[in-house]
Amino acid sequence: MSKSKIKLFGLSLAATLMFTVTSSSLYADPGAQNEGLFFATSEEVNKNVAQSNIVIEKPSSDLPNLNDYSSFAYDVKEVESNPELRSFLQKALQSGEKVYLYGGLTPGKYEELLNQPLEFKVRNAVEGEVRSLFIKDVDQLHEGKQLKETTEQEIVGYSLQDTDGRMFMLNYKNMDENGNEIPTDASIILSQIVKHEERTNQITPASTVIDSNDYDIRTVGGLYGVDNAEMITQWFLYKEKNESDTKFDYFAIKDIIRINKIGGSTNSKKLTVTHDVIYTKDDFYGASPGDKNNGPYQISFAYPWSLQWSFTYDGNPNIDLTENVNTDTANWVITPDYLQNLQGTDKFELGTSWKANSTYKYTGVQVSHVSEWHSAVQHMFDLSNTFNIGYNW
């Protein structure tokens, strides 16, 4: 009989971060929070977006009162050029408020400017251990392998409060009718922040068995600012501690992707997913499902993982998997059957496993999603997002 123990960590890239451990508070609870969003922009904003609990002002040397709002949103360029504003927003984070930066930035840029990693400490009550999950950029100069650049998000928002919607990452692609990318204005950005806050206020509480922290990470395509298509992702990170192996710990990720058509005449015709084990000291083991053109799609990781699941998908799309143990990568290409599309209510559930040398501080995997959208006669646009999921011993 195996003496191993499985621990599960999950991040809802659109819904919920779930742990089998108890979350530890990251800040001193300041008590009841004020409601309202302070949105700073030098642009005119569509009045239909504004609400009574939203204050819209032009950036100035007069900073808002920290105690008047529950969240603040600033253009990343303003934050970069204003040390006083950076200090104010750092203080807002430590006070429990939510801070959004917008205008094109990676998670690493958010951490750099506000001195706050997108990190989530979790505590194993039985073993008394504290771990950290994080989404960040990776210093590739010290990794020994070439990774994709992490995607610049249109919006990154974060709060230290252990509440629904504590983190928001949105990659927004605004386009004209020909699929050409056009600027994303302040009205679109404010609208997306409002939609995020509305979604997170409606989250159904998790079961009593597990704690949950909500994360909202989306890739959205818009036609002149009107949402038409999106990718929504949820992942679960599994860690199995094999007591017979003192050097390595064993990890697996379940990557859950939903492709959603909101409007318009385009349809999703291809999904490419890549999992790249980040650190050279770690070893890729395997990925699943393999090549298959009908469901149910079975995923299984044998000893020491003891993990398995399955999923079905309407239309039985074709799945083609390429594994490379030399580069520690798995790559899936998923296409629909004839006259079918990939968008819908079903979800793809793809898995990758690896072993990590526990004498080092971090392990992790880079996740990349690309969905192709076509009109009746041509490829119109792609929605893509690349981000890094890390674990800290």
PDB file of C-alpha atoms in Angstrom, residues 247-248 356-362:
ATOM      1  CA  LYS A 247      14.193  13.978  -3.246  1.00  0.00           C
ATOM      2  CA  PHE A 248      11.167  14.512  -5.492  1.00  0.00           C
ATOM      3  CA  ALA A 356       9.835  18.315  -8.942  1.00  0.00           C
ATOM      4  CA  ASN A 357      13.106  18.401  -7.042  1.00  0.00           C
ATOM      5  CA  SER A 358      11.989  19.538  -3.581  1.00  0.00           C
ATOM      6  CA  THR A 359      15.438  20.847  -2.636  1.00  0.00           C
ATOM      7  CA  TYR A 360      14.630  23.892  -4.799  1.00  0.00           C
ATOM      8  CA  LYS A 361      12.238  26.641  -3.767  1.00  0.00           C
ATOM      9  CA  TYR A 362       9.749  26.591  -6.655  1.00  0.00           C
TER      10      TYR A 362
END
